Amino acid sequence: MRIISSLAGLIAAVPLLSLASSSPDFTGVAHARRQRQDPCTLFASGGDDGPIFVDTLQRCDTVLIPPETTLSIATRMNTTGLSYKNIDLQGTIKFTPNMTYWIDNGFYFAFQDQIAFWILGGNDIKLFGGGTIDGSGQVWYDAFASNDTLLRPILLTIYQATNVAIEGINMINGPEWINFVNEGQGILYDGVNISAVSTSENPAKNTDGWDIYRSDNVVIINSQINNGDDCVSLKPNSTNIVASNLNCNGSHGISVGSLGQYAGEYDIVENFTSTNVRMANAENGARIKAFAGQGVGSGIVKNVTYSFFTESNVDNPLVIDQCYETTAEACAAYPSNVYIQDIWFDNFQGTSSGNEKSVVASLACSPDGRCSDINVNNITLTPPTQYGNATYTCQNVNVTGDAAYLFGDCATTGT
Ligand SMILES: *[C@@H]1O[C@H](CO)[C@@H](O)[C@H](O)[C@H]1NC(C)=O
Ligand SMILES: *[C@@H]1O[C@H](CO)[C@@H](O)[C@H](O)[C@H]1NC(C)=O
Ligand SMILES: *[C@@H]1O[C@H](CO)[C@@H](O)[C@H](O)[C@H]1NC(C)=O
Ligand SMILES: *[C@@H]1O[C@H](CO)[C@@H](O)[C@H](O)[C@H]1NC(C)=O
Ligand SMILES: *[C@@H]1O[C@H](CO)[C@@H](O)[C@H](O)[C@H]1NC(C)=O
Ligand SMILES: *[C@@H]1O[C@H](CO)[C@@H](O)[C@H](O)[C@H]1NC(C)=O
Ligand SMILES: *[C@@H]1O[C@H](CO)[C@@H](O)[C@H](O)[C@H]1NC(C)=O
Ligand SMILES: *[C@@H]1O[C@H](CO)[C@@H](O)[C@H](O)[C@H]1NC(C)=O
Ligand SMILES: *[C@@H]1O[C@H](CO)[C@@H](O)[C@H](O)[C@H]1NC(C)=O
Ligand SMILES: *[C@@H]1O[C@H](CO)[C@@H](O)[C@H](O)[C@H]1NC(C)=O
Ligand SMILES: *[C@@H]1O[C@H](CO)[C@@H](O)[C@H](O)[C@H]1NC(C)=O
């Protein structure tokens, strides 16, 4: 019975995934039904539960980790190449704080010099059950404070995967990025609660909620995130992405980019929607960033909509920065080769932190018309009262929409 209800859950994921433009294909599920076995239940062994977890996942269609069970994972887990699997995580999967082991043995990704505890991939995989993945992050937060080149493992990496649903799971104490979607297609996160918070004076740095890379059709919805870096970040080649109904606290915002970082690479972000986002105590709200200057890469950001953002105490509630980490002189001499076009910022309300004094929104583009079709509608953002009226700044951009007038000389429409 459990198996049938799990499959029903898997099929029920389809309408949610179809929020993005191309729907994943679950036609294999009926075929898989004939091959189902009873769930295999795992309990803690008292030692390293990594090898048995990997082995059980390969042998069984459904792996159950019951409530009150904490699997201790002391060795890296490669569970790529799976087909039709359910991971019913009611208890906890906890990675050991053995830094020397993980630094030497984490799965390495050259992109931004990352390592991972666990790579999960294949087709038709569901991870659900209300349980927790725990990264024992505190030792890493403390060690990073005195070694800023410390490699720290990503909590959960979905790697080379198609049709994956991760529903109703808690992710806590990730040492660095929490979720990495690398070469994935049709990946759903629904009801994922993230908490990466330090209990010492050393902050939980670089704890991005999600990083998406070389992936298509990824949906992140109905989730609560309390962390210390981007809430969601779209890295190079993220297409048809949804990040909606999110509650982000303490983050660096919902970010596209940074793009164009690496010479010779072409980075694409196309078709991204982020709606109904509450952003609190953050560095940024909605942000698009791209490098400029000599010897950088190129690319395009096309068709992005941010709407219904409610922000409070956010340093930069609405941002385009096409001269990211580039001086004004270098940006003028070498404008960004990442073009930014067809962008909507609609229905923003709330307050900035005052960190940028009265500035609540900034559209800073490279020269030569490299931002185009930038639209702003229905924006009411206010700084703390001591800074007076809100200021909206802009460079090298023509702004349209009913709130374009806020951007003064950059406005081409609006009242
Ligand atoms: C993971 O395991 C698969 C199958 O054994 C293997 O082909 C692959 O190279 C492994 N991946 C890594 C990163 O070790
Ligand atoms: C940490 O991992 C190393 C291997 O990298 C091992 O020798 C050591 O015993 C482990 N420490 C603990 C406390 O398990
Ligand atoms: C920082 O950590 C890395 C391991 O990620 C190590 O190779 C390096 O030696 C450490 N640096 C210092 C100054 O301890
Ligand atoms: C996530 O947080 C929400 C709101 O606090 C809660 O309703 C939900 O049950 C939590 N999800 C899990 C998997 O614990
Ligand atoms: C939200 O983030 C702020 C700043 O990081 C932190 O002080 C506060 O405790 C967080 N709120 C919750 C509910 O965790
Ligand atoms: C992004 O996709 C384009 C088109 O397929 C490709 O040319 C480019 O190399 C990809 N870039 C990265 C960073 O993967
Ligand atoms: C823009 O992206 C949205 C999804 O985010 C999609 O529904 C829409 O069709 C796209 N528009 C164009 C012109 O491609
Ligand atoms: C963006 O969405 C449009 C409309 O659905 C589609 O035609 C186009 O192929 C999508 N772009 C990418 C890169 O998937
Ligand atoms: C303007 O945006 C606010 C949310 O920021 C929303 O409540 C309101 O309905 C929007 N007004 C219009 C006319 O769309
Ligand atoms: C703004 O529009 C005007 C008129 O179409 C055009 O001449 C100018 O180059 C545009 N500026 C930018 C920064 O796109
Ligand atoms: C602030 O805006 C109000 C209403 O638009 C205006 O009357 C007032 O003069 C402005 N204050 C300053 C200091 O610009």
XYZ file of C-alpha atoms and ligand atoms in Angstrom:
569
model
C 0.000 0.000 0.000
C 2.815 2.340 0.868
C 4.292 1.883 -2.584
C 1.077 2.686 -4.369
C 0.520 5.807 -2.312
C 4.104 6.888 -2.976
C 3.583 6.480 -6.683
C 0.396 8.484 -6.464
C 2.487 11.218 -4.876
C 4.995 11.017 -7.672
C 2.291 11.353 -10.285
C 0.698 14.190 -8.320
C 3.933 16.134 -8.799
C 3.214 16.517 -12.508
C 0.840 19.515 -12.389
C 3.305 21.387 -10.171
C 6.218 20.689 -12.440
C 4.191 21.869 -15.401
C 4.359 25.372 -13.915
C 7.544 25.566 -15.949
C 7.233 25.515 -19.695
C 8.118 21.904 -20.462
C 6.555 19.122 -18.433
C 8.560 16.172 -17.214
C 7.651 12.755 -18.466
C 6.420 10.172 -15.970
C 5.466 7.547 -18.555
C 7.966 5.124 -17.039
C 6.062 4.985 -13.763
C 3.429 2.454 -14.895
C 6.170 0.158 -16.080
C 8.016 0.542 -12.799
C 4.906 -0.340 -10.797
C 5.212 -3.985 -11.875
C 8.710 -4.168 -10.490
C 8.022 -2.715 -7.073
C 9.178 -4.482 -3.938
C 8.288 -3.931 -0.319
C 10.007 -0.946 1.259
C 13.376 -1.644 2.819
C 13.660 -0.085 6.255
C 16.963 1.211 7.572
C 17.930 1.719 11.189
C 21.102 3.251 12.590
C 23.932 0.720 12.913
C 25.929 2.682 15.458
C 28.752 3.082 12.918
C 28.950 4.531 9.425
C 25.566 4.047 7.739
C 26.762 5.444 4.380
C 27.642 2.165 2.598
C 24.429 0.388 3.663
C 22.299 3.358 2.649
C 23.896 3.392 -0.810
C 23.547 -0.383 -1.159
C 19.907 -0.393 -0.001
C 19.009 2.391 -2.400
C 20.501 0.429 -5.259
C 18.683 -2.809 -4.282
C 15.258 -1.542 -3.202
C 12.646 0.597 -4.899
C 11.631 2.254 -1.634
C 13.922 2.948 1.276
C 12.284 3.963 4.535
C 14.172 5.748 7.292
C 11.724 5.680 10.186
C 11.121 8.537 12.619
C 13.559 8.552 15.563
C 16.244 6.994 13.330
C 19.375 9.028 12.627
C 21.634 7.541 10.001
C 25.200 8.690 10.544
C 27.014 9.161 7.240
C 30.801 9.088 7.531
C 31.683 8.285 3.906
C 30.702 10.042 0.701
C 27.632 8.716 -1.101
C 27.426 8.247 -4.851
C 23.829 7.369 -5.662
C 23.794 8.478 -9.273
C 22.296 6.450 -12.108
C 19.235 5.340 -10.115
C 15.814 4.559 -11.644
C 12.378 4.722 -10.022
C 13.325 5.188 -6.390
C 11.476 6.460 -3.347
C 13.391 7.696 -0.338
C 10.899 7.959 2.498
C 12.920 10.026 4.948
C 10.957 10.300 8.174
C 14.030 10.314 10.404
C 17.390 12.011 9.851
C 20.377 11.608 7.586
C 23.309 13.259 9.322
C 26.774 13.781 7.884
C 29.656 13.490 10.360
C 31.726 16.582 11.214
C 34.981 14.857 10.168
C 36.451 17.768 8.222
C 39.678 16.068 7.201
C 37.738 13.169 5.681
C 35.298 15.319 3.743
C 37.904 17.772 2.455
C 39.935 14.872 1.051
C 36.997 12.808 -0.196
C 34.056 15.050 -1.088
C 32.958 14.775 -4.737
C 34.726 17.612 -6.512
C 33.091 20.030 -8.965
C 35.352 22.453 -10.825
C 32.496 24.957 -11.124
C 33.246 27.419 -8.330
C 35.545 24.869 -6.674
C 32.886 22.876 -4.838
C 32.790 19.565 -2.983
C 29.738 17.462 -2.096
C 28.742 14.939 0.600
C 26.200 13.171 -1.568
C 25.430 13.079 -5.273
C 21.947 11.809 -6.189
C 21.017 11.229 -9.821
C 19.189 9.123 -12.391
C 15.514 9.102 -13.376
C 12.253 9.277 -11.446
C 13.394 9.723 -7.881
C 11.319 10.973 -5.007
C 12.678 12.118 -1.646
C 9.950 12.873 0.892
C 8.694 11.995 4.365
C 9.017 15.052 6.618
C 12.487 14.122 7.903
C 15.778 15.973 7.984
C 19.151 16.122 6.280
C 21.731 17.506 8.721
C 25.183 18.699 7.592
C 26.826 19.282 11.018
C 27.702 22.751 9.776
C 28.906 24.444 12.953
C 32.456 23.032 12.818
C 32.679 24.267 9.233
C 31.372 27.761 10.028
C 33.963 28.035 12.807
C 36.862 26.678 10.709
C 35.984 28.917 7.752
C 36.334 31.977 9.972
C 40.108 31.410 10.060
C 40.533 29.799 6.595
C 38.629 31.434 3.773
C 39.901 28.876 1.226
C 38.423 25.980 3.201
C 36.503 23.595 0.940
C 33.117 22.874 2.488
C 30.681 20.186 1.285
C 27.356 20.908 -0.403
C 24.552 19.259 1.570
C 22.545 17.708 -1.311
C 23.624 17.623 -4.967
C 21.205 16.484 -7.645
C 23.549 15.451 -10.437
C 22.658 14.262 -13.928
C 19.044 13.625 -12.999
C 15.652 13.704 -14.682
C 12.269 13.845 -12.937
C 13.191 14.244 -9.315
C 10.746 15.411 -6.635
C 11.946 16.515 -3.207
C 8.943 17.216 -1.033
C 8.417 18.048 2.631
C 12.000 17.738 3.870
C 14.055 19.781 6.338
C 17.650 20.657 5.550
C 19.693 21.946 8.452
C 23.280 22.950 9.241
C 24.610 22.741 5.698
C 28.350 23.601 5.781
C 28.093 25.615 2.526
C 25.580 25.508 -0.405
C 22.473 23.588 0.657
C 21.152 22.404 -2.719
C 23.076 22.163 -5.983
C 21.166 21.192 -9.128
C 23.845 20.288 -11.674
C 22.787 18.952 -15.092
C 19.208 18.273 -14.037
C 15.935 18.300 -15.907
C 12.453 18.313 -14.363
C 13.444 18.801 -10.731
C 10.815 19.796 -8.147
C 11.405 21.071 -4.630
C 8.137 21.554 -2.762
C 7.941 22.283 0.954
C 11.641 22.246 1.747
C 12.615 24.071 4.933
C 16.202 25.214 5.192
C 18.009 26.461 8.244
C 21.721 27.240 8.148
C 22.371 29.367 11.193
C 25.533 29.553 13.287
C 25.369 29.324 17.056
C 28.783 30.988 17.471
C 30.010 34.436 16.445
C 31.205 32.932 13.107
C 28.516 33.302 10.461
C 27.163 30.492 8.251
C 28.789 31.846 5.078
C 27.965 30.830 1.484
C 24.969 28.778 2.565
C 23.006 29.385 -0.670
C 19.567 27.752 -0.502
C 19.722 26.573 -4.126
C 22.280 26.901 -6.894
C 21.103 25.856 -10.335
C 23.643 25.104 -13.067
C 23.321 23.622 -16.564
C 19.742 22.621 -15.725
C 16.314 22.980 -17.287
C 12.820 22.961 -15.800
C 13.517 23.312 -12.083
C 10.665 24.312 -9.762
C 11.231 25.499 -6.179
C 8.024 26.280 -4.297
C 6.386 26.568 -0.883
C 9.605 26.678 1.105
C 11.079 28.485 4.107
C 14.730 29.477 4.008
C 16.809 30.918 6.840
C 20.405 31.193 5.671
C 23.459 33.355 5.051
C 23.797 33.728 1.271
C 21.575 33.652 -1.820
C 18.114 32.254 -1.142
C 18.039 30.954 -4.732
C 20.793 31.511 -7.304
C 20.604 30.856 -11.043
C 24.097 30.087 -12.250
C 25.105 29.609 -15.917
C 22.639 27.747 -18.127
C 19.534 27.757 -15.989
C 16.454 27.648 -18.206
C 12.728 27.445 -17.445
C 13.033 27.923 -13.701
C 10.348 28.791 -11.121
C 11.124 30.009 -7.572
C 7.813 30.942 -5.971
C 5.949 31.063 -2.666
C 9.147 31.375 -0.713
C 9.881 32.868 2.659
C 13.527 33.935 2.727
C 15.178 35.314 5.845
C 18.711 36.595 6.335
C 19.744 35.818 2.758
C 21.357 37.572 -0.188
C 18.139 37.409 -2.211
C 16.846 35.692 -5.325
C 19.766 36.091 -7.722
C 20.349 35.610 -11.402
C 24.118 35.273 -11.722
C 26.736 36.249 -11.382
C 27.116 35.494 -15.068
C 30.011 36.104 -17.436
C 32.621 35.268 -14.822
C 34.758 32.892 -16.880
C 36.561 33.911 -20.081
C 35.499 31.894 -23.108
C 32.237 30.674 -21.557
C 28.746 31.586 -22.721
C 26.136 31.703 -19.932
C 22.403 31.544 -20.502
C 19.538 32.289 -18.115
C 16.195 32.221 -19.924
C 12.585 31.982 -18.753
C 12.702 32.541 -15.016
C 9.694 33.394 -12.885
C 9.831 34.241 -9.200
C 6.562 35.279 -7.605
C 5.117 35.595 -4.083
C 8.372 35.982 -2.251
C 8.744 37.360 1.249
C 12.266 38.637 1.706
C 13.373 39.734 5.175
C 16.650 40.920 6.730
C 18.465 40.395 3.455
C 21.290 41.923 1.452
C 19.200 41.889 -1.758
C 15.642 41.238 -2.858
C 15.443 40.529 -6.595
C 18.841 40.756 -8.258
C 20.461 40.222 -11.674
C 24.253 40.486 -11.789
C 26.842 40.106 -14.539
C 30.555 40.767 -14.777
C 32.095 43.373 -17.071
C 35.725 44.381 -17.635
C 38.593 42.884 -19.579
C 38.838 39.118 -20.114
C 35.434 38.086 -18.811
C 32.865 35.738 -20.351
C 29.653 36.424 -22.214
C 26.021 35.369 -22.278
C 22.410 36.403 -22.085
C 19.713 36.857 -19.467
C 16.353 36.777 -21.216
C 12.733 36.769 -20.043
C 12.861 37.079 -16.270
C 9.855 38.059 -14.140
C 10.028 38.972 -10.477
C 6.615 39.779 -9.056
C 4.806 40.157 -5.746
C 7.866 40.680 -3.606
C 7.190 41.784 -0.046
C 10.406 42.924 1.525
C 11.444 44.105 4.937
C 14.811 45.400 6.104
C 16.528 44.611 2.776
C 19.704 46.510 1.775
C 18.986 46.446 -2.001
C 15.381 45.443 -2.684
C 15.582 45.586 -6.513
C 18.847 45.378 -8.438
C 20.370 45.000 -11.858
C 24.163 45.208 -11.717
C 25.780 44.740 -15.125
C 29.129 46.024 -13.833
C 29.366 43.471 -11.019
C 32.687 43.695 -9.176
C 33.961 45.950 -11.975
C 35.120 49.565 -11.602
C 33.172 52.265 -13.445
C 36.230 52.912 -15.686
C 36.667 49.241 -16.597
C 32.926 48.864 -17.183
C 32.915 51.880 -19.523
C 35.950 50.589 -21.433
C 34.811 46.941 -21.495
C 31.023 46.743 -21.139
C 29.549 43.450 -20.004
C 29.135 40.840 -22.721
C 26.182 39.400 -20.836
C 23.147 41.055 -22.435
C 20.095 41.497 -20.225
C 16.706 41.697 -21.912
C 12.961 41.307 -21.351
C 12.928 41.768 -17.587
C 9.890 42.543 -15.407
C 9.889 43.751 -11.821
C 6.205 43.941 -10.878
C 4.301 44.518 -7.620
C 7.076 45.183 -5.129
C 6.327 46.565 -1.716
C 8.098 46.937 1.599
C 11.121 48.527 3.208
C 14.831 48.777 2.690
C 17.312 48.641 5.568
C 18.820 52.093 5.029
C 22.193 50.509 4.282
C 22.083 52.361 0.950
C 20.541 55.405 2.644
C 17.487 56.459 0.598
C 18.212 54.192 -2.403
C 15.668 51.374 -2.691
C 16.237 50.233 -6.278
C 19.175 50.353 -8.652
C 19.321 49.524 -12.349
C 23.002 49.815 -13.265
C 23.749 48.694 -16.808
C 26.909 48.723 -18.909
C 27.088 51.321 -21.703
C 26.067 50.561 -25.295
C 22.479 49.469 -24.673
C 23.321 46.056 -23.214
C 20.154 46.100 -21.105
C 16.913 46.283 -23.063
C 13.180 45.911 -22.455
C 13.445 46.526 -18.705
C 9.979 46.935 -17.174
C 8.893 48.108 -13.725
C 5.296 48.206 -12.578
C 3.583 48.968 -9.277
C 6.608 49.492 -7.046
C 6.282 50.985 -3.551
C 9.497 50.587 -1.611
C 10.465 52.858 1.233
C 13.673 53.450 3.177
C 13.666 53.955 6.956
C 12.061 57.324 7.731
C 15.310 59.096 8.648
C 16.426 58.836 5.005
C 13.440 60.726 3.629
C 11.857 59.869 0.298
C 12.937 56.820 -1.639
C 15.563 57.192 -4.362
C 15.568 55.034 -7.495
C 18.879 55.052 -9.378
C 19.801 53.974 -12.912
C 22.573 54.111 -15.519
C 22.653 53.288 -19.228
C 19.128 51.913 -19.384
C 15.733 52.858 -20.788
C 13.019 51.853 -18.343
C 9.372 51.211 -19.237
C 6.253 50.408 -17.228
C 3.902 52.306 -14.953
C 6.610 52.768 -12.300
C 9.294 53.845 -14.808
C 8.858 57.501 -13.775
C 10.497 56.654 -10.450
C 13.746 56.209 -12.387
C 13.745 59.826 -13.584
C 15.770 60.394 -16.760
C 15.867 56.665 -17.558
C 12.063 56.544 -17.842
C 10.669 56.194 -21.335
C 7.064 55.672 -20.207
C 5.103 56.037 -16.989
C 3.408 58.885 -15.256
C 29.352 7.352 -9.258
O 29.094 6.001 -9.525
C 28.912 5.712 -10.900
C 28.433 4.284 -11.012
O 29.242 3.455 -10.286
C 30.192 5.983 -11.632
O 30.021 5.727 -12.996
C 30.551 7.443 -11.437
O 31.794 7.716 -12.029
C 30.616 7.802 -9.971
N 30.720 9.252 -9.876
C 31.681 9.844 -9.189
C 31.697 11.333 -9.249
O 32.487 9.239 -8.529
C 38.136 11.052 10.158
O 38.476 10.519 8.906
C 39.774 9.986 8.856
C 40.003 9.511 7.432
O 39.989 10.592 6.562
C 39.934 8.850 9.828
O 41.259 8.370 9.824
C 39.558 9.320 11.212
O 39.547 8.217 12.090
C 38.179 9.965 11.198
N 37.914 10.534 12.499
C 36.884 10.164 13.213
C 36.696 10.863 14.516
O 36.106 9.307 12.846
C 42.368 25.852 4.346
O 41.666 24.666 4.025
C 42.163 23.952 2.900
C 41.314 22.715 2.708
O 40.091 23.026 2.100
C 43.612 23.549 3.162
O 44.125 22.923 2.015
C 44.434 24.772 3.486
O 45.734 24.356 3.825
C 43.827 25.510 4.646
N 44.564 26.752 4.863
C 45.011 27.100 6.045
C 45.709 28.419 6.115
O 44.873 26.386 7.023
C 8.190 23.743 7.053
O 7.755 24.901 7.751
C 6.360 25.113 7.643
C 6.039 26.449 8.289
O 6.636 26.547 9.524
C 5.642 23.945 8.297
O 4.253 24.115 8.173
C 6.059 22.651 7.622
O 5.485 21.556 8.268
C 7.563 22.497 7.653
N 7.940 21.345 6.852
C 8.600 20.313 7.331
C 9.033 19.262 6.347
O 8.876 20.180 8.507
C 16.017 36.110 10.425
O 17.315 36.578 10.102
C 17.806 37.495 11.046
C 19.088 38.070 10.494
O 19.912 37.062 9.999
C 17.977 36.786 12.385
O 18.475 37.683 13.338
C 16.628 36.244 12.827
O 16.789 35.475 13.989
C 16.028 35.371 11.750
N 14.643 35.063 12.084
C 14.208 33.840 12.277
C 12.764 33.684 12.550
O 14.956 32.875 12.230
C 25.396 27.042 -22.123
O 24.673 26.533 -23.223
C 25.213 26.980 -24.471
C 24.267 26.490 -25.554
O 24.041 25.162 -25.418
C 26.627 26.427 -24.617
O 27.176 26.900 -25.810
C 27.467 26.928 -23.449
O 28.759 26.351 -23.519
C 26.825 26.558 -22.131
N 27.544 27.208 -21.055
C 27.875 26.580 -19.935
C 28.552 27.386 -18.886
O 27.618 25.405 -19.720
C 8.887 33.714 -20.528
O 9.005 32.743 -19.496
C 7.756 32.283 -19.019
C 8.036 31.297 -17.900
O 8.878 31.888 -16.960
C 6.988 31.630 -20.152
O 5.719 31.249 -19.683
C 6.828 32.590 -21.287
O 6.239 31.915 -22.376
C 8.184 33.098 -21.725
N 7.994 34.103 -22.765
C 8.657 34.050 -23.897
C 8.352 35.150 -24.858
O 9.450 33.170 -24.168
C 11.504 29.934 -23.196
O 10.098 29.804 -23.273
C 9.632 29.877 -24.604
C 8.116 29.874 -24.514
O 7.680 28.771 -23.810
C 10.192 28.709 -25.408
O 9.771 28.792 -26.734
C 11.706 28.746 -25.358
O 12.244 27.611 -25.990
C 12.177 28.769 -23.917
N 13.612 28.936 -23.880
C 14.437 27.979 -23.462
C 15.896 28.298 -23.472
O 14.048 26.889 -23.073
C 0.467 46.337 -6.457
O 1.288 45.443 -5.708
C 0.742 45.084 -4.453
C 1.746 44.153 -3.787
O 2.995 44.743 -3.769
C -0.569 44.364 -4.637
O -1.128 44.094 -3.375
C -1.501 45.217 -5.451
O -2.660 44.465 -5.733
C -0.843 45.619 -6.749
N -1.723 46.525 -7.472
C -2.036 46.329 -8.735
C -2.902 47.359 -9.332
O -1.661 45.343 -9.349
C 17.299 54.595 -25.129
O 16.411 54.765 -26.200
C 16.893 55.749 -27.133
C 15.785 55.987 -28.140
O 15.357 54.780 -28.685
C 18.161 55.235 -27.777
O 18.684 56.186 -28.657
C 19.192 54.980 -26.689
O 20.349 54.394 -27.247
C 18.622 54.044 -25.623
N 19.563 53.953 -24.525
C 19.914 52.801 -23.950
C 20.892 52.890 -22.816
O 19.470 51.713 -24.273
C 8.999 63.777 -0.461
O 7.894 63.484 -1.292
C 6.765 64.304 -0.998
C 5.578 63.786 -1.791
O 5.976 63.485 -3.095
C 7.110 65.758 -1.304
O 6.014 66.577 -1.000
C 8.315 66.154 -0.469
O 8.727 67.437 -0.817
C 9.471 65.209 -0.660
N 10.504 65.498 0.282
C 11.759 65.713 -0.075
C 12.738 65.994 1.032
O 12.133 65.670 -1.238
